[in-house]
Coordinates of C-alpha atoms (C1' of nucleotides) in Angstrom, one line a residue:
Chain A
X1 CA 0.0 0.0 0.0
X2 CA 2.1 2.9 -1.2
X3 CA 0.9 6.5 -0.9
X4 CA 0.6 8.3 -4.2
X5 CA 0.4 11.6 -2.4
X6 CA 3.7 11.0 -0.8
X7 CA 5.3 10.1 -4.2
X8 CA 3.7 13.2 -5.8
X9 CA 5.1 15.4 -3.0
X10 CA 8.6 13.9 -3.3
X11 CA 8.7 14.2 -7.1
X12 CA 7.3 17.8 -7.1
X13 CA 9.7 18.9 -4.4
X14 CA 12.6 17.2 -6.2
X15 CA 12.0 19.2 -9.4
X16 CA 11.6 22.5 -7.5
X17 CA 14.6 22.0 -5.1
X18 CA 16.7 21.0 -8.1
X19 CA 16.0 24.0 -10.1
X20 CA 15.6 26.8 -7.5
X21 CA 17.5 25.5 -4.5
X22 CA 16.4 24.2 -1.1
X23 CA 16.0 27.4 0.9
X24 CA 14.5 29.3 -2.1
X25 CA 11.6 26.9 -2.4
X26 CA 8.9 27.1 0.3
X27 CA 6.5 24.5 1.5
X28 CA 3.6 26.4 0.1
X29 CA 5.0 26.3 -3.5
X30 CA 5.5 22.6 -3.3
X31 CA 1.9 22.2 -2.1
X32 CA 0.5 24.4 -4.8
X33 CA 2.4 22.7 -7.6
X34 CA 1.6 19.2 -6.3
X35 CA -2.0 19.9 -5.4
X36 CA -1.6 18.3 -2.0
X37 CA -2.9 19.7 1.3
X38 CA -0.5 20.9 3.9
X39 CA -1.8 18.5 6.5
X40 CA -1.0 15.6 4.2
X41 CA 2.5 16.8 3.8
X42 CA 3.0 16.9 7.5
X43 CA 1.3 13.5 7.8
X44 CA 4.0 12.0 5.7
X45 CA 7.0 14.1 6.8
X46 CA 8.1 15.5 10.1
X47 CA 9.4 18.7 8.6
X48 CA 10.7 20.4 5.5
X49 CA 14.2 19.0 6.2
X50 CA 12.6 15.5 6.4
X51 CA 11.1 16.1 3.0
X52 CA 14.4 17.2 1.6
X53 CA 16.0 14.0 3.0
X54 CA 13.3 11.9 1.3
X55 CA 14.0 13.8 -2.0
X56 CA 17.7 13.2 -1.7
X57 CA 17.2 9.5 -0.9
X58 CA 14.8 9.1 -3.8
X59 CA 17.3 10.8 -6.1
X60 CA 20.0 8.5 -4.8
X61 CA 18.0 5.4 -5.7
X62 CA 16.9 6.6 -9.1
X63 CA 20.3 7.9 -10.1
X64 CA 22.2 4.9 -8.9
X65 CA 19.8 2.5 -10.7
X66 CA 20.1 4.5 -13.8
X67 CA 23.8 4.6 -13.4
X68 CA 24.3 0.9 -12.9
X69 CA 21.8 -0.1 -15.5
X70 CA 23.3 2.0 -18.2
X71 CA 26.7 0.5 -17.4
X72 CA 25.3 -3.0 -17.8
X73 CA 23.7 -2.2 -21.1
X74 CA 26.6 -0.3 -22.6
X75 CA 29.9 -2.0 -22.1
X76 CA 31.0 -5.5 -22.2
X77 CA 34.4 -5.5 -20.6
X78 CA 34.9 -3.8 -17.3
X79 CA 37.3 -1.4 -19.0
X80 CA 34.5 -0.4 -21.5
X81 CA 32.1 0.0 -18.6
X82 CA 34.5 2.4 -16.9
X83 CA 34.6 4.5 -20.0
X84 CA 30.9 4.4 -20.6
X85 CA 30.4 6.2 -17.4
X86 CA 31.2 9.4 -19.3
X87 CA 28.8 8.5 -22.1
X88 CA 26.0 8.2 -19.6
X89 CA 27.2 11.5 -18.1
X90 CA 27.1 13.2 -21.4
X91 CA 23.5 12.1 -21.9
X92 CA 22.6 13.5 -18.5
X93 CA 24.2 16.8 -19.3
X94 CA 22.3 17.2 -22.6
X95 CA 19.0 16.2 -21.0
X96 CA 16.6 19.1 -20.4
X97 CA 16.5 20.8 -17.1
X98 CA 20.1 20.0 -16.1
X99 CA 21.2 22.0 -13.1
X100 CA 24.2 20.1 -12.0
X101 CA 24.3 17.5 -9.2
X102 CA 21.5 17.9 -6.7
X103 CA 23.8 16.5 -3.9
X104 CA 26.5 19.0 -4.7
X105 CA 23.9 21.8 -4.7
X106 CA 22.5 20.5 -1.4
X107 CA 26.0 20.5 0.2
X108 CA 26.5 24.1 -1.0
X109 CA 23.4 25.1 1.1
X110 CA 24.1 22.8 4.0
X111 CA 27.8 23.0 4.8
X112 CA 27.5 21.9 8.4
X113 CA 28.9 18.4 8.3
X114 CA 26.7 17.2 11.2
X115 CA 23.3 17.8 9.6
X116 CA 21.7 14.7 8.0
X117 CA 21.2 16.4 4.7
X118 CA 24.9 16.9 4.4
X119 CA 25.8 13.4 5.4
X120 CA 23.3 11.8 3.0
X121 CA 24.9 13.6 0.1
X122 CA 28.4 12.7 1.3
X123 CA 27.4 9.0 1.6
X124 CA 25.9 9.1 -2.0
X125 CA 29.2 10.3 -3.4
X126 CA 31.1 7.7 -1.5
X127 CA 28.8 5.0 -2.9
X128 CA 29.3 6.0 -6.5
X129 CA 33.0 6.0 -5.9
X130 CA 32.9 2.5 -4.5
X131 CA 30.8 1.4 -7.4
X132 CA 33.5 2.7 -9.8
X133 CA 36.2 1.1 -7.6
X134 CA 34.4 -2.2 -8.1
X135 CA 34.6 -1.8 -11.9
X136 CA 38.3 -0.8 -11.6
X137 CA 39.0 -3.9 -9.7
X138 CA 37.2 -6.0 -12.4
X139 CA 39.3 -4.2 -15.0
X140 CA 42.5 -5.3 -13.2
X141 CA 43.6 -1.8 -12.5
X142 CA 47.0 -1.7 -10.7
X143 CA 45.4 0.5 -8.0
X144 CA 41.6 0.3 -8.4
X145 CA 41.0 2.7 -5.5
X146 CA 43.2 5.4 -7.0
X147 CA 41.7 5.0 -10.4
X148 CA 38.2 5.3 -8.9
X149 CA 39.2 8.4 -7.1
X150 CA 40.6 9.8 -10.3
X151 CA 37.5 9.1 -12.4
X152 CA 35.3 10.4 -9.6
X153 CA 37.2 13.7 -9.7
X154 CA 36.8 13.9 -13.5
X155 CA 33.1 13.2 -13.1
X156 CA 32.6 16.0 -10.5
X157 CA 34.7 18.4 -12.5
X158 CA 32.7 17.7 -15.7
X159 CA 29.4 18.0 -13.9
X160 CA 30.2 21.4 -12.3
X161 CA 31.8 22.8 -15.4
X162 CA 28.8 21.9 -17.4
X163 CA 26.5 23.4 -14.8
X164 CA 28.4 26.7 -15.0
X165 CA 28.3 26.7 -18.7
X166 CA 31.4 28.7 -19.4
X167 CA 33.3 25.8 -20.9
X168 CA 31.8 23.3 -23.4
X169 CA 32.2 19.6 -24.1
X170 CA 33.1 18.8 -20.5
X171 CA 31.9 15.2 -20.7
X172 CA 33.9 14.5 -23.8
X173 CA 37.0 16.1 -22.2
X174 CA 36.6 14.1 -19.1
X175 CA 36.2 11.0 -21.2
X176 CA 39.5 11.6 -23.0
X177 CA 41.4 12.1 -19.8
X178 CA 39.7 9.0 -18.5
X179 CA 41.0 7.0 -21.4
X180 CA 44.6 8.0 -20.5
X181 CA 44.1 7.2 -16.9
X182 CA 42.4 3.8 -17.5
X183 CA 45.1 2.7 -20.0
X184 CA 47.8 3.7 -17.6
X185 CA 46.2 1.8 -14.7
X186 CA 45.3 -1.3 -16.7
X187 CA 48.4 -1.5 -18.9
X188 CA 49.2 -5.0 -17.6
X189 CA 45.9 -6.6 -18.6
Chain B
X1 CA 37.3 58.2 -0.7
X2 CA 36.4 54.6 0.2
X3 CA 33.5 53.8 2.6
X4 CA 34.6 51.7 5.6
X5 CA 31.0 50.7 6.3
X6 CA 30.6 49.4 2.8
X7 CA 33.7 47.3 3.1
X8 CA 32.6 46.0 6.4
X9 CA 29.2 45.0 5.0
X10 CA 30.8 43.2 2.0
X11 CA 33.3 41.3 4.1
X12 CA 30.7 40.2 6.7
X13 CA 28.2 39.2 4.1
X14 CA 30.9 37.3 2.2
X15 CA 31.7 35.2 5.2
X16 CA 28.1 34.5 6.0
X17 CA 27.0 33.7 2.4
X18 CA 30.0 31.5 1.9
X19 CA 29.3 29.4 5.0
X20 CA 25.5 29.3 5.1
X21 CA 24.4 30.1 1.6
X22 CA 22.7 33.1 0.0
X23 CA 19.1 32.4 0.7
X24 CA 19.8 31.1 4.2
X25 CA 21.4 34.3 5.3
X26 CA 19.1 37.3 5.9
X27 CA 19.9 41.0 5.8
X28 CA 19.3 41.3 9.6
X29 CA 22.0 38.8 10.4
X30 CA 24.5 40.6 8.2
X31 CA 23.6 43.9 9.9
X32 CA 23.9 42.4 13.4
X33 CA 27.3 40.8 12.7
X34 CA 28.7 43.8 11.0
X35 CA 27.2 46.3 13.4
X36 CA 25.9 48.5 10.6
X37 CA 22.5 50.1 10.4
X38 CA 19.9 48.9 7.9
X39 CA 19.6 52.4 6.3
X40 CA 23.4 52.4 5.7
X41 CA 23.1 49.1 3.8
X42 CA 20.4 50.4 1.6
X43 CA 22.3 53.6 1.1
X44 CA 25.2 51.6 -0.4
X45 CA 23.2 48.8 -2.1
X46 CA 20.0 48.8 -4.0
X47 CA 18.9 45.4 -2.7
X48 CA 20.2 42.1 -1.2
X49 CA 20.9 40.9 -4.7
X50 CA 23.0 43.9 -5.3
X51 CA 25.0 43.2 -2.1
X52 CA 25.5 39.6 -3.3
X53 CA 26.8 40.9 -6.6
X54 CA 29.2 43.1 -4.7
X55 CA 30.4 40.2 -2.6
X56 CA 31.0 38.1 -5.7
X57 CA 32.9 40.8 -7.5
X58 CA 35.0 41.4 -4.4
X59 CA 35.7 37.7 -4.1
X60 CA 36.6 37.7 -7.8
X61 CA 39.2 40.4 -7.3
X62 CA 40.7 38.9 -4.1
X63 CA 40.8 35.4 -5.4
X64 CA 42.2 36.3 -8.8
X65 CA 44.9 38.5 -7.2
X66 CA 45.8 35.8 -4.8
X67 CA 45.8 33.3 -7.7
X68 CA 48.0 35.3 -10.0
X69 CA 50.4 36.5 -7.3
X70 CA 51.0 33.0 -6.0
X71 CA 51.7 31.8 -9.5
X72 CA 54.3 34.6 -9.9
X73 CA 56.0 33.7 -6.6
X74 CA 56.0 30.0 -7.0
X75 CA 57.1 28.8 -10.5
X76 CA 59.8 30.0 -12.8
X77 CA 58.9 28.4 -16.1
X78 CA 55.4 28.6 -17.4
X79 CA 55.2 24.8 -17.0
X80 CA 56.0 25.1 -13.3
X81 CA 53.4 27.8 -12.9
X82 CA 50.8 25.6 -14.5
X83 CA 51.5 22.9 -12.0
X84 CA 51.8 25.3 -9.0
X85 CA 48.1 26.1 -9.5
X86 CA 47.4 22.9 -7.7
X87 CA 49.7 23.8 -4.8
X88 CA 47.9 27.0 -4.4
X89 CA 44.7 25.1 -4.5
X90 CA 45.8 22.6 -1.9
X91 CA 46.7 25.5 0.5
X92 CA 43.2 26.9 -0.1
X93 CA 41.6 23.5 0.7
X94 CA 43.5 23.2 4.0
X95 CA 42.7 26.7 5.1
X96 CA 40.1 27.0 7.8
X97 CA 36.6 27.7 6.8
X98 CA 36.8 26.1 3.4
X99 CA 33.3 25.6 1.9
X100 CA 34.1 25.0 -1.7
X101 CA 33.9 27.7 -4.4
X102 CA 31.5 30.5 -3.6
X103 CA 30.8 31.0 -7.3
X104 CA 29.8 27.4 -7.7
X105 CA 27.7 27.6 -4.6
X106 CA 26.0 30.8 -5.9
X107 CA 25.2 29.1 -9.2
X108 CA 23.6 26.2 -7.3
X109 CA 21.2 28.7 -5.8
X110 CA 20.7 30.9 -8.9
X111 CA 20.4 28.5 -11.8
X112 CA 18.6 31.0 -14.0
X113 CA 21.2 32.0 -16.6
X114 CA 19.7 35.4 -17.1
X115 CA 20.1 36.7 -13.6
X116 CA 23.3 38.8 -13.0
X117 CA 24.4 36.7 -10.1
X118 CA 24.6 33.7 -12.4
X119 CA 26.4 35.6 -15.1
X120 CA 29.0 37.1 -12.8
X121 CA 29.9 33.6 -11.6
X122 CA 30.1 32.3 -15.1
X123 CA 32.3 35.2 -16.2
X124 CA 34.7 34.5 -13.3
X125 CA 35.1 30.9 -14.3
X126 CA 35.8 32.0 -17.8
X127 CA 38.4 34.5 -16.7
X128 CA 40.3 31.9 -14.6
X129 CA 40.3 29.5 -17.6
X130 CA 41.7 32.3 -19.9
X131 CA 44.4 33.0 -17.3
X132 CA 45.4 29.3 -17.4
X133 CA 45.2 29.3 -21.2
X134 CA 47.7 32.2 -21.2
X135 CA 50.1 30.1 -19.1
X136 CA 49.6 27.1 -21.4
X137 CA 50.5 29.3 -24.4
X138 CA 53.6 30.5 -22.6
X139 CA 54.5 26.8 -21.9
X140 CA 54.2 26.1 -25.7
X141 CA 51.4 23.6 -25.3
X142 CA 50.4 22.1 -28.5
X143 CA 46.7 23.1 -27.9
X144 CA 46.8 25.7 -25.1
X145 CA 43.0 26.1 -25.0
X146 CA 42.4 22.4 -24.6
X147 CA 45.0 22.1 -21.9
X148 CA 43.4 25.1 -20.1
X149 CA 40.0 23.4 -20.3
X150 CA 41.5 20.2 -19.0
X151 CA 43.2 21.8 -16.0
X152 CA 40.1 23.9 -15.3
X153 CA 38.1 20.7 -15.2
X154 CA 40.6 19.1 -12.8
X155 CA 40.4 22.2 -10.6
X156 CA 36.7 22.2 -10.4
X157 CA 36.6 18.5 -9.7
X158 CA 39.2 18.7 -6.9
X159 CA 37.3 21.7 -5.3
X160 CA 34.0 20.0 -5.3
X161 CA 35.4 16.7 -4.1
X162 CA 37.2 18.4 -1.3
X163 CA 34.0 20.3 -0.4
X164 CA 32.0 17.0 -0.1
X165 CA 34.7 15.4 2.0
X166 CA 34.0 11.8 1.0
X167 CA 37.4 11.4 -0.9
X168 CA 40.7 12.8 0.4
X169 CA 43.8 14.3 -1.2
X170 CA 41.9 15.7 -4.2
X171 CA 44.4 18.5 -4.8
X172 CA 47.3 16.1 -4.9
X173 CA 45.3 13.8 -7.2
X174 CA 44.4 16.6 -9.6
X175 CA 48.1 17.6 -9.5
X176 CA 49.2 14.2 -10.6
X177 CA 46.8 14.1 -13.4
X178 CA 47.8 17.6 -14.4
X179 CA 51.4 16.4 -14.7
X180 CA 50.4 13.8 -17.2
X181 CA 48.3 16.3 -19.2
X182 CA 50.9 19.0 -19.2
X183 CA 53.7 16.7 -20.2
X184 CA 51.6 15.3 -23.0
X185 CA 50.7 18.8 -24.3
X186 CA 54.2 20.2 -24.0
X187 CA 56.2 17.2 -25.1
X188 CA 57.8 19.2 -27.9
X189 CA 59.3 21.9 -25.7
Chain C
dT1 C1' -24.5 0.6 7.1
dA2 C1' -21.0 1.9 10.3
dT3 C1' -16.4 3.0 11.1
dA4 C1' -11.7 4.2 10.4
dG5 C1' -8.1 6.1 7.7
dA6 C1' -6.5 9.4 4.5
dG7 C1' -7.0 13.6 2.2
dT8 C1' -8.8 18.6 1.6
dA9 C1' -9.3 23.5 2.4
dG10 C1' -8.0 27.0 4.8
dA11 C1' -7.6 29.7 9.1
dC12 C1' -4.2 30.7 12.2
dC13 C1' 0.3 31.1 14.7
dG14 C1' 4.6 33.4 15.7
dA15 C1' 8.7 34.3 13.6
dT16 C1' 11.1 36.1 9.8
dT17 C1' 11.7 38.1 5.2
dT18 C1' 13.2 42.3 2.3
dG19 C1' 12.7 46.9 2.2
dT20 C1' 11.0 51.9 3.7
dA21 C1' 10.4 55.8 6.7
dT22 C1' 11.5 58.9 10.5
dA23 C1' 14.2 61.4 13.5
dA24 C1' 18.2 61.9 16.2
dT25 C1' 23.1 61.8 16.2
dT26 C1' 27.7 61.7 14.5
dT27 C1' 31.1 62.5 11.1
dT28 C1' 33.1 65.2 7.6
dA29 C1' 34.4 69.0 4.6
dT30 C1' 34.8 73.6 3.7
Chain D
dA1 C1' 32.4 77.0 13.2
dT2 C1' 28.9 75.8 10.4
dA3 C1' 26.5 73.3 7.0
dA4 C1' 26.1 69.0 4.6
dA5 C1' 26.5 64.3 4.5
dA6 C1' 26.6 59.9 6.6
dT7 C1' 25.2 56.8 10.2
dT8 C1' 22.5 55.5 13.9
dA9 C1' 18.4 53.1 16.1
dT10 C1' 14.0 51.8 15.6
dA11 C1' 9.3 51.5 14.0
dC12 C1' 6.8 49.9 10.4
dA13 C1' 5.0 47.6 6.2
dA14 C1' 3.5 43.7 3.5
dA15 C1' 4.7 39.3 2.4
dT16 C1' 6.3 34.9 3.3
dC17 C1' 8.3 31.3 6.3
dG18 C1' 7.6 26.5 8.6
dG19 C1' 4.3 24.4 11.1
dT20 C1' -0.3 23.5 13.9
dC21 C1' -5.0 22.9 14.0
dT22 C1' -10.0 22.3 13.0
dA23 C1' -13.8 20.8 10.4
dC24 C1' -15.3 18.5 6.5
dT25 C1' -15.2 14.9 2.6
dC26 C1' -14.1 10.7 0.4
dT27 C1' -13.3 5.8 0.2
dA28 C1' -12.5 1.1 1.6
dT29 C1' -13.6 -2.5 4.4
dA30 C1' -15.8 -5.1 8.2

DNA sequence: TATAGAGTAGACCGATTTGTATAATTTTAT
DNA sequence: ATAAAATTATACAAATCGGTCTACTCTATA
C-alpha cells in the first residue's frame, strides 16, 4: 500500500529544489504545484528537512539505478564500462532541465557536516566512488581505488563545469582524460 | 574616498554567504554581525541581490589577485606555474573555513542563466580559464586552449570533491593528473 | 451501514523576510 | 564653526516562512 500523495510530493519537491534550491523553495509552493494539502505533507514528513531528505534518498535510488543499468547495457568488458560512465554522463548533461548534481547543490546550502542532509549527500558520493572502484577492480587496474578516485574527480569536474556553462564539451573532455588514466592503470591486462 | 561601512558589509556578508548560503542568510544577520544600520546598507546597495553581486565581485578580485600572485612567486617556467596552480589550490583547501567555491555555490542557488548573479559567476570561471590558457600558451602547449580546459576541469573536480569530503587528497590527485596532461601537451618543448 | 483512515481547504500562529520611513546623532568637509 | 552628509536606532509595512489545527469529505472494508 504505497501512498501516491507521498510520491507526488517527493517528485514535485525534487524538481523545485533541483531547479531553484532548497532554501529558495517554500513548502507552500510545493503544495500548490503538487496539489496536495498541507496536512497531508506533515502527515508523511516531520518537517521540510525531512522532505528534503526523502527527496535526496529518492534521487539516490533513481540515479544509482540509472547509473548501474546504463553500465550494464553499454559496455562488455569492465574497461569499457568504466569509460561508458562518461557517455551516460554526457546524456545526462544534454537532457533538459540539467542543473548540476543535486547532492552538490545541497551541500552548498548545508555546509554543516553534522546535519543529516549533508551526510546523506556525502554518503551518496562515496557509494558512487565505491561502485566505480568495483569496476576498476574488475578491470584489473593496478590501483583500483586510486583509479576510482581519479575518475570520480573527473566526473565531478565535468558536472560542475557543465553546470556553470562557461566551458563546453566537459563530458567528452573528461572521457578523453579517463582513457589516458584507465590505460595507464590497466596496462598489464 | 572609500567607505569603511561598505567594506565591512561586503566582508561580513561574504563570510556568512560563503558558510551558510545566500538564501539562508538574511539581511538582519548581516547587519547584526557587521554592526551597521539597515539604512546604511540600503544607502550603499539597491537590494540584497546587489549586495550579493558586490560580494561576488569582491571575491573575484581577491581570489584572482591571490591566484596570479601565488603563481608569480612560485614557479619559474610557465610549465612550473601551471603545476603550481594545484599547490595554491591545496593550500586553499587546507585553510580554515573552506566551503568550496563561492561561485559554484552561488550558481547552485541561482540557476537562471539570465540573472546577474549567475552571469557574474560564469564570467569569473571563464576568466580563470583564460588565465590558465595564457600560461599554457607560454608553456608552448600544442593546444593551449584544450590544456586550459582540462586543467580547469581538474580544478573544479578537486574543489567540489574536497567540499564534499568523501574522498581525500583531491588537490594532490588533480596535480598528478595535471602532470600527465601538461607533459603530454608540452612534449615538444 | 457503520467506522476508520486518509486527504482537503484554509484559518491561524509566531517568527522572519526584504525593504521603507523617520528622526536623532555623529562625522566630515569647507 | 557651520553646513552637509553619513550613520544610527527603531518602528513599520507587506509578504512569506515553517508548522499546527479544526472541520469537512471521500473511500475502503468489516
